[in-house]
XYZ file of C-alpha atoms in Angstrom:
605
model
C -0.021 -0.141 0.118
C 1.476 3.095 -0.942
C 1.746 5.874 1.582
C 0.220 9.237 1.681
C 2.430 12.253 2.445
C 0.434 13.053 5.237
C 1.298 9.383 6.524
C 4.984 9.970 5.825
C 4.795 13.501 7.887
C 3.668 11.471 10.304
C 6.046 9.317 10.130
C 8.851 11.921 10.265
C 7.162 13.773 13.590
C 7.050 10.352 15.114
C 10.830 9.528 14.746
C 11.469 13.452 15.363
C 9.673 13.255 19.129
C 11.527 9.287 19.169
C 14.893 10.979 18.844
C 14.161 14.018 20.713
C 13.107 11.305 23.875
C 16.396 9.387 23.161
C 18.572 12.641 23.268
C 17.047 13.769 26.496
C 17.331 10.137 27.889
C 21.016 9.654 27.030
C 21.688 13.009 28.224
C 20.276 12.410 31.570
C 22.506 9.308 31.780
C 25.403 11.168 31.296
C 24.646 13.222 33.677
C 24.475 10.473 36.399
C 27.971 9.253 34.822
C 29.276 12.369 35.687
C 28.223 12.497 39.182
C 29.408 9.051 39.772
C 32.531 9.797 38.422
C 32.404 12.685 41.152
C 31.726 10.537 43.743
C 34.745 7.695 42.856
C 36.525 10.628 42.781
C 35.998 11.762 46.097
C 35.893 7.982 47.237
C 39.190 7.647 46.129
C 40.267 10.751 47.967
C 38.606 9.606 51.931
C 40.444 6.600 51.397
C 44.291 7.786 50.348
C 42.848 10.004 53.759
C 42.150 7.230 55.886
C 45.315 5.412 54.342
C 47.322 8.635 55.885
C 45.297 8.648 58.995
C 45.390 5.057 59.722
C 48.520 3.257 57.887
C 49.385 1.421 54.942
C 47.473 -1.990 55.563
C 46.844 -4.583 52.324
C 42.945 -4.551 52.799
C 43.844 -0.470 52.496
C 45.702 -0.996 49.170
C 43.008 -3.188 47.545
C 40.380 -0.774 48.544
C 42.503 2.290 46.938
C 42.254 -0.388 43.676
C 38.785 -0.316 43.435
C 37.703 3.637 42.816
C 40.271 3.450 40.222
C 38.899 0.366 38.428
C 35.182 1.732 38.686
C 36.165 5.310 37.339
C 37.727 3.685 34.370
C 34.585 1.790 33.743
C 32.484 4.795 33.677
C 34.740 6.827 31.627
C 34.148 3.732 29.063
C 30.431 4.254 29.777
C 30.792 7.952 29.169
C 32.777 7.739 26.297
C 29.620 5.098 24.740
C 26.957 7.368 26.173
C 28.669 10.351 24.522
C 28.856 8.258 20.889
C 24.906 7.515 21.085
C 24.007 10.734 21.914
C 26.079 12.333 19.105
C 24.100 10.022 17.107
C 20.534 10.449 18.183
C 21.047 13.960 17.551
C 22.291 13.320 14.020
C 19.394 11.357 13.632
C 17.264 13.838 14.938
C 18.501 16.290 12.245
C 17.710 14.140 9.448
C 14.183 13.772 10.333
C 13.561 17.013 10.936
C 15.284 17.778 7.544
C 12.733 15.603 5.969
C 9.858 17.079 8.126
C 10.688 20.756 6.982
C 11.348 19.836 3.159
C 7.426 18.520 2.928
C 6.214 21.461 5.108
C 8.146 24.590 3.842
C 10.400 22.636 1.006
C 13.680 23.444 3.135
C 16.177 21.499 2.753
C 20.017 21.609 5.159
C 21.781 20.070 2.168
C 24.195 21.988 -0.326
C 21.910 23.656 -2.948
C 24.527 22.936 -5.758
C 24.978 26.735 -6.297
C 28.775 25.497 -7.655
C 27.610 23.974 -10.172
C 25.726 26.821 -11.984
C 26.535 27.764 -15.504
C 24.285 30.360 -17.007
C 26.011 28.719 -20.989
C 24.827 25.153 -19.812
C 21.815 24.274 -22.293
C 19.428 24.460 -20.149
C 20.519 24.579 -16.136
C 20.454 28.557 -15.284
C 16.870 28.258 -17.391
C 15.167 25.609 -15.791
C 16.598 26.066 -11.905
C 18.454 23.134 -11.995
C 21.198 24.090 -9.641
C 21.275 27.176 -6.614
C 18.539 28.093 -4.049
C 15.086 27.004 -4.875
C 16.240 24.146 -7.350
C 15.935 20.953 -8.261
C 19.686 20.297 -7.035
C 18.461 22.216 -3.903
C 15.291 19.767 -3.438
C 16.934 16.592 -4.271
C 20.559 16.432 -2.569
C 21.010 14.251 0.542
C 24.840 14.072 -0.224
C 27.654 14.941 2.149
C 30.352 13.854 0.289
C 32.257 15.901 -2.701
C 32.102 13.154 -4.919
C 28.192 12.289 -4.344
C 27.389 16.024 -4.624
C 29.401 15.779 -8.016
C 27.707 12.642 -9.342
C 24.243 14.305 -8.534
C 25.148 17.555 -10.235
C 26.487 15.345 -13.245
C 23.406 13.136 -13.563
C 21.197 16.536 -14.233
C 23.348 18.161 -16.518
C 22.519 15.763 -19.365
C 20.478 12.772 -20.611
C 21.767 9.515 -19.670
C 21.546 6.395 -21.360
C 18.170 4.458 -21.450
C 19.201 1.178 -20.595
C 21.093 3.208 -17.804
C 18.358 5.292 -17.099
C 15.983 1.489 -16.370
C 18.253 0.455 -14.291
C 18.444 3.660 -12.295
C 14.862 3.465 -11.750
C 14.837 -0.190 -10.690
C 17.940 0.826 -8.165
C 16.057 3.993 -6.769
C 13.060 1.623 -6.321
C 15.223 -0.671 -4.332
C 16.316 1.839 -1.815
C 12.984 3.240 -1.222
C 11.975 -0.031 0.101
C 15.276 0.435 2.572
C 14.200 3.705 3.349
C 14.559 4.230 6.873
C 18.048 2.287 6.729
C 18.874 5.700 4.392
C 18.091 7.828 6.908
C 20.822 6.056 8.950
C 23.407 5.988 6.543
C 23.318 9.592 6.347
C 23.371 10.100 9.838
C 26.713 8.623 9.766
C 27.894 11.198 7.264
C 26.209 14.021 8.626
C 29.362 15.645 10.376
C 31.281 14.980 7.171
C 32.843 17.617 5.461
C 32.246 17.704 1.950
C 36.195 17.734 1.246
C 37.479 15.242 4.092
C 36.546 12.136 1.928
C 38.536 13.695 -1.047
C 41.616 14.469 1.290
C 41.846 10.497 2.462
C 41.109 9.071 -1.049
C 43.702 11.634 -2.829
C 46.069 10.256 0.084
C 45.393 6.638 -0.493
C 45.797 6.755 -4.041
C 48.757 8.973 -4.653
C 51.118 10.146 -1.675
C 51.194 7.142 1.285
C 52.938 4.463 -0.964
C 55.997 6.854 -1.262
C 55.663 8.678 2.103
C 55.947 5.120 3.851
C 58.793 4.170 2.353
C 61.217 5.197 4.779
C 59.801 2.902 7.181
C 60.870 -0.246 4.568
C 64.497 -0.013 6.065
C 65.056 -3.206 8.027
C 67.069 -2.219 10.572
C 64.487 0.569 11.729
C 61.635 -1.649 11.324
C 63.233 -4.390 13.898
C 64.248 -1.656 16.672
C 60.434 -0.832 16.577
C 59.609 -4.022 16.766
C 62.106 -4.441 19.439
C 61.586 -1.557 21.547
C 58.732 -2.262 23.489
C 60.536 -5.573 24.932
C 63.290 -3.398 25.423
C 61.145 -1.083 27.658
C 59.509 -3.007 29.778
C 62.651 -5.643 30.395
C 64.447 -2.832 31.696
C 61.293 -0.862 33.652
C 61.118 -4.473 35.284
C 64.483 -4.753 35.857
C 65.343 -1.719 36.858
C 62.153 -2.027 40.164
C 63.938 -5.377 41.275
C 67.977 -4.170 40.765
C 67.599 -0.635 40.233
C 71.752 1.427 39.698
C 73.056 1.445 36.288
C 69.674 -0.460 34.704
C 67.179 3.024 35.172
C 70.157 4.815 33.797
C 70.398 2.320 30.623
C 66.201 2.804 30.368
C 67.273 6.592 30.718
C 69.574 6.187 27.551
C 67.316 4.159 25.053
C 64.687 6.801 26.199
C 66.742 9.597 25.067
C 67.925 7.336 21.780
C 64.550 6.802 21.114
C 63.306 10.868 21.235
C 66.563 11.059 18.650
C 65.326 8.515 16.188
C 61.771 9.755 16.397
C 63.159 13.460 16.182
C 65.392 12.383 13.074
C 62.278 10.860 11.699
C 59.812 13.504 12.349
C 59.574 14.896 8.688
C 58.495 12.059 7.238
C 56.330 10.919 10.288
C 54.222 14.081 9.928
C 54.108 13.548 6.076
C 52.438 10.057 6.752
C 50.353 11.745 9.334
C 49.168 14.732 7.536
C 45.550 14.353 5.862
C 44.540 11.651 8.647
C 44.562 13.737 11.815
C 41.633 13.499 13.256
C 39.972 11.392 11.035
C 39.454 8.076 12.906
C 36.019 8.921 13.719
C 34.938 9.745 9.977
C 36.711 6.660 8.949
C 34.491 4.545 11.471
C 31.595 6.355 10.138
C 32.542 5.273 6.201
C 33.360 1.835 7.473
C 29.472 1.258 9.058
C 27.873 3.050 5.883
C 29.841 0.859 3.760
C 29.356 -2.435 6.418
C 25.625 -1.300 5.598
C 25.566 -1.731 1.903
C 27.737 -5.091 1.921
C 24.764 -6.775 4.255
C 21.803 -6.056 2.196
C 21.429 -9.045 -0.487
C 21.016 -6.107 -3.419
C 18.713 -7.197 -6.580
C 18.884 -4.144 -9.181
C 21.869 -4.342 -11.053
C 22.634 -0.599 -10.931
C 23.539 -1.299 -7.756
C 24.997 -4.868 -7.740
C 27.395 -2.622 -10.350
C 28.357 -0.696 -7.533
C 30.128 -4.148 -5.902
C 33.401 -5.759 -7.670
C 34.569 -9.182 -6.929
C 36.818 -8.644 -3.461
C 40.533 -9.761 -4.473
C 40.414 -10.506 -0.708
C 38.201 -11.751 1.334
C 38.419 -9.110 3.791
C 35.132 -7.100 3.346
C 36.508 -3.240 2.564
C 34.424 -2.132 5.911
C 36.376 -4.227 7.988
C 39.723 -2.601 5.726
C 38.344 0.896 6.912
C 37.841 -0.028 10.322
C 41.125 -1.473 10.824
C 42.308 1.720 9.192
C 40.208 3.924 11.324
C 41.845 2.143 14.563
C 45.303 2.973 13.618
C 44.475 6.570 12.748
C 43.123 6.669 16.164
C 46.165 5.417 18.054
C 48.153 7.443 15.532
C 46.152 10.580 16.816
C 47.783 9.710 20.749
C 50.280 12.309 19.111
C 47.660 15.262 19.312
C 48.280 15.194 23.295
C 51.637 16.547 23.797
C 52.328 14.854 27.046
C 50.656 11.290 26.327
C 52.954 11.445 23.058
C 56.127 12.562 24.885
C 55.939 9.389 26.958
C 54.625 7.072 24.287
C 57.468 7.700 21.784
C 60.189 8.238 24.750
C 59.523 4.387 25.366
C 57.136 2.956 22.650
C 58.173 4.796 19.374
C 54.714 5.003 19.151
C 54.495 7.453 16.225
C 56.546 5.262 13.986
C 54.938 1.833 15.562
C 51.793 3.468 13.888
C 53.625 4.207 10.593
C 54.628 0.536 10.623
C 51.306 -0.546 11.311
C 49.725 1.583 8.676
C 52.558 0.200 5.838
C 51.389 -3.546 6.696
C 47.588 -2.329 6.276
C 48.791 -0.741 3.151
C 50.408 -3.725 1.842
C 47.996 -6.101 2.690
C 44.739 -4.053 2.121
C 42.276 -4.776 -0.999
C 43.306 -2.912 -3.962
C 39.184 -2.407 -4.180
C 39.493 0.365 -1.059
C 38.990 3.322 -3.176
C 36.087 2.121 -4.982
C 34.776 1.010 -1.887
C 35.103 4.723 -0.623
C 33.644 5.640 -3.639
C 30.637 3.459 -2.952
C 29.711 5.982 -0.505
C 29.202 8.879 -3.079
C 27.395 6.309 -5.057
C 24.652 5.592 -2.776
C 24.399 9.234 -1.651
C 23.744 10.145 -4.993
C 20.831 7.528 -5.417
C 19.683 7.873 -2.087
C 18.669 11.488 -2.484
C 16.446 10.014 -5.407
C 14.930 7.865 -3.438
C 14.333 9.937 -0.944
C 12.657 11.971 -3.750
C 10.650 9.180 -4.535
C 9.742 8.637 -0.745
C 8.733 12.171 0.153
C 6.291 12.027 -3.260
C 4.593 9.244 -3.315
C 1.984 10.140 -6.298
C 5.043 11.264 -8.836
C 5.579 8.438 -11.257
C 8.363 6.862 -13.046
C 8.506 7.364 -16.995
C 8.029 5.283 -19.252
C 11.383 5.694 -21.623
C 10.804 4.904 -25.297
C 12.802 4.249 -27.736
C 11.248 5.925 -30.696
C 10.150 9.581 -30.613
C 7.541 10.208 -27.877
C 6.445 12.103 -25.765
C 2.698 12.090 -23.226
C 2.174 13.696 -20.295
C -0.587 13.335 -18.362
C -1.240 15.897 -15.624
C 2.271 17.471 -15.671
C 3.083 19.570 -12.800
C 5.954 21.777 -11.857
C 8.078 19.477 -9.028
C 9.656 23.029 -7.589
C 5.829 24.462 -6.575
C 4.216 23.794 -3.411
C 1.273 20.742 -4.056
C -1.306 23.185 -2.919
C -0.515 25.841 -5.387
C 0.187 23.341 -8.625
C -1.364 23.529 -11.453
C -1.046 20.510 -13.795
C -1.311 20.272 -17.411
C -1.663 17.354 -19.971
C 0.565 17.434 -23.184
C 1.875 15.260 -26.305
C 3.900 15.912 -29.079
C 2.344 14.760 -32.379
C 3.759 10.967 -34.090
C 6.292 13.475 -36.102
C 8.106 16.568 -34.536
C 6.228 20.178 -34.634
C 6.585 23.552 -33.359
C 4.383 24.356 -30.901
C 3.616 28.074 -30.528
C 2.066 28.950 -27.189
C 0.496 32.539 -26.532
C -1.187 34.284 -24.212
C -1.279 36.975 -21.737
C 1.586 38.427 -19.281
C 1.545 36.140 -15.914
C -0.977 33.287 -17.662
C 1.745 30.561 -17.244
C 3.669 30.028 -20.430
C 7.338 30.719 -19.175
C 6.132 28.126 -16.160
C 4.562 25.363 -18.454
C 7.723 25.141 -20.497
C 9.916 24.727 -17.098
C 7.476 22.101 -16.032
C 8.500 20.501 -19.186
C 11.835 20.885 -19.139
C 12.600 20.207 -15.333
C 10.385 16.857 -15.527
C 12.749 15.836 -18.813
C 15.952 16.330 -16.743
C 14.604 14.063 -13.822
C 13.388 11.746 -16.343
C 16.470 11.367 -17.985
C 18.443 11.010 -14.356
C 16.332 8.058 -13.477
C 14.049 9.585 -10.869
C 10.286 9.767 -10.429
C 8.496 12.329 -12.464
C 5.839 14.859 -10.699
C 3.092 13.857 -12.979
C -0.039 10.997 -13.358
C 2.213 9.638 -16.005
C 4.962 9.917 -18.574
C 6.225 8.534 -21.787
C 8.805 10.278 -23.326
C 12.000 9.289 -25.104
C 15.454 10.262 -24.698
C 16.022 13.968 -26.144
C 18.740 16.680 -25.760
C 16.964 19.754 -24.215
C 18.423 23.086 -25.157
C 16.884 26.516 -23.488
C 16.201 30.053 -24.463
C 14.526 31.691 -21.687
C 16.553 33.629 -19.238
C 18.758 35.855 -21.527
C 20.888 38.425 -19.344
C 23.669 40.999 -20.436
C 27.157 41.468 -19.248
C 29.091 44.072 -18.424
C 32.645 42.181 -17.887
C 32.380 40.372 -21.057
C 30.945 43.536 -22.702
C 27.604 41.229 -24.261
C 24.701 43.421 -24.678
C 20.921 41.759 -24.266
C 20.854 41.497 -28.102
C 24.160 39.410 -28.157
C 23.748 37.741 -25.902
C 20.483 36.572 -27.396
C 22.679 35.585 -30.783
C 25.022 33.816 -28.908
C 22.110 31.648 -27.357
C 20.554 31.323 -30.688
C 23.711 29.875 -31.989
C 24.401 27.419 -29.357
C 20.689 25.875 -30.481
C 21.330 26.228 -34.059
C 24.475 24.393 -33.450
C 23.993 21.616 -31.063
C 20.256 21.071 -33.711
C 22.407 20.401 -36.509
C 24.353 17.228 -34.979
C 21.619 16.310 -32.229
C 18.951 14.902 -34.145
C 16.804 14.021 -30.583
C 17.048 17.741 -29.565
C 14.188 19.385 -27.906
C 13.915 23.233 -27.707
C 12.335 25.626 -25.168
C 11.812 29.126 -26.155
C 10.229 31.887 -24.131
C 9.977 35.218 -26.162
C 12.926 35.482 -28.518
C 14.732 38.179 -29.693
C 13.692 40.765 -26.677
C 16.481 42.924 -27.685
C 15.957 44.428 -30.838
C 12.756 45.991 -32.568
C 9.558 44.365 -32.874
C 9.509 43.806 -36.895
C 13.263 42.125 -36.431
C 11.879 40.167 -33.369
C 9.287 38.783 -35.384
C 11.003 38.110 -38.405
C 13.590 36.682 -36.861
C 11.677 34.307 -34.917
C 9.677 33.419 -37.712
C 12.917 31.907 -39.656
C 13.986 30.288 -36.453
C 10.556 28.407 -36.236
C 11.295 27.684 -39.979
C 14.704 26.475 -39.392
C 13.107 24.163 -36.646
C 10.933 22.823 -38.792
C 13.450 22.404 -41.921
C 15.251 20.243 -39.211
C 12.529 18.642 -37.678
C 13.429 19.286 -34.702
C 10.414 19.601 -31.846
C 9.929 23.092 -30.153
C 8.087 24.529 -27.782
C 7.871 28.011 -28.643
C 6.143 30.441 -26.411
C 5.545 34.213 -27.284
C 2.964 37.256 -27.231
C 3.159 37.853 -30.847
C 0.145 36.857 -32.361
C 2.023 36.722 -35.669
C 3.544 33.945 -35.679
C 0.499 31.791 -34.646
C -0.749 32.191 -38.079
C 1.643 30.156 -39.340
C -0.370 27.349 -38.461
C -1.845 27.815 -41.545
C 1.208 27.811 -43.772
C 2.896 24.941 -41.981
C -0.150 22.994 -40.612
C 1.576 19.276 -40.436
C 4.211 21.334 -38.726
C 3.069 23.969 -36.486
C 0.562 23.621 -33.310
C -1.034 26.586 -31.549
C -1.942 26.643 -27.575
C -2.695 29.048 -25.176
C -2.907 30.354 -21.824
C -5.867 32.983 -21.063
C -7.455 34.869 -18.551
C -11.122 35.287 -17.937
C -12.201 38.974 -16.695
C -14.733 40.013 -14.694
C -15.760 43.228 -13.633
C -12.466 44.684 -14.319
C -10.780 41.627 -12.553
C -7.949 39.201 -13.951
C -8.591 35.631 -13.022
C -6.056 32.768 -14.173
C -6.296 28.914 -14.621
C -3.176 28.473 -16.064
C -4.459 25.637 -18.081
C -3.081 24.712 -21.493
C -5.403 25.136 -24.226
C -5.400 24.119 -27.983
C -5.194 27.520 -30.597
C -4.099 30.660 -30.462
C -4.815 33.129 -27.821
C -7.731 35.810 -28.136
C -7.102 37.294 -24.266
C -4.665 40.057 -23.533
C -4.103 41.453 -20.140
C -1.695 44.339 -21.072
C -4.521 46.929 -21.622
C -5.460 46.183 -17.992
C -2.242 45.920 -16.160
C -1.117 49.629 -17.778
C -4.576 50.793 -16.552
C -4.064 49.682 -12.858
C -0.615 51.918 -12.878
C -2.302 54.697 -14.245
C -1.585 54.354 -18.359
C -4.663 53.660 -20.817
C -4.294 52.622 -24.158
C -6.654 54.424 -26.654
C -7.772 52.686 -29.938
């Protein structure tokens, strides 16, 4: 049974409340642990005071150890609770973000402003990137590669087989939607560039940086030094004297050895610093993807047959453990002690080298898999949040049939839907109508849904069947002071791009909104007419919105190649009413005179 949007919203609100309750419960537990630690600390002081006043006895020594052990257990418990609390807060944010998205279309993820390109064939005109864009609605990615993948899939049509496979993958992820929220929660604190830094280090830097640790003598001493230190410590405790001096000499030698290799150690460590928790999160996300028996081909192709029997998630967890140990150098006191007696930094470097040598060749593929899942989860989340939307049928032959097509970026209560179909052969469909009647919105509705369809996502329609088109648009044409480009020159550049593209791409689909605004009305009409004739000659399907009624007269001359549509208004008692419904034929009612009259200008016959 398909959930309604109201049921989905209630589900999110219930999850938000559950996570809020969990956060409050964990905070209470943490406060209790903190008070218990304080109590244990006070108990330890009292025992010490009792020993001082009553004298030492072996029973007192035993009592002295008990609070220390309890304190260590409490510290471990506190660390565990803090981890649970951080995760509960991240999951709370995930559900709250989805609630906000359903209620007021707000999304806390990146809006894709960095991908904006006014020279792209359609991205700027169709609001694909930036605030209040399709990308802003879709995106649920935190990694740079995930965001790049999402942008790339919105920038041009995929092949038909890939689109169909992606539909299957998105649909399968939709069945695991609650798991995807946990997947996203583990990445919530991730800064977009962090994964890229680690990937670059593993792929291009680490092998060379680890070469210094391959010296056999150095490696042998690093392996032997813990036994040497502990042996001298035990011997010195019983025999004292020269053995303590020997331990001191070993510590000085270790300090010199660490300092001599410090530059090389720092190079190895750079890029991993503080990354242990992030790697653990990556390990958790990948582990989930490895557990599920995926059925869709698109998702199965994310995985390659492993050369090593060790799952990628475990390899990443091992790397996380090494980096966590390496992070001890962030505390100068702890670091000094460990390096003086155990050559800690060099030991971590040896462990890292062993991991690098034995790790699967697919480790980078495993990390990239996170971004692949993120990108697909973005579409699955849209699919889940919009249960009334449908997957389009992707046809091999020329086709476009839309039933109740709506604009994906307009709210449900305000969205007006229209049905529209292409003729069995390409035509130029001229859309006339009044200002604000809905021409531009209709063109964008067709274009944005095409972009969604060609990326494998669901579309805002009751039904949509279409073949693959290369979408080209001409809508928001602006001048540029920096490029010394006038509006008219910018329009000519855009037209040239469209003409060049349609000449070589036989499956183009063109969206034109009021052509040649930067010139006089006669040249505008003649230029528009010759452009339409060019599209007819090339058999390029075109949606052409215009205020120029003369262009609608071309239907009589090109009865099989031109069709007229319009958006009109109803005027009652001097008031305008828009229904935003697409109708056949040329427009007969315009509103410019009424709008001018409202600002004090009356047109004379």
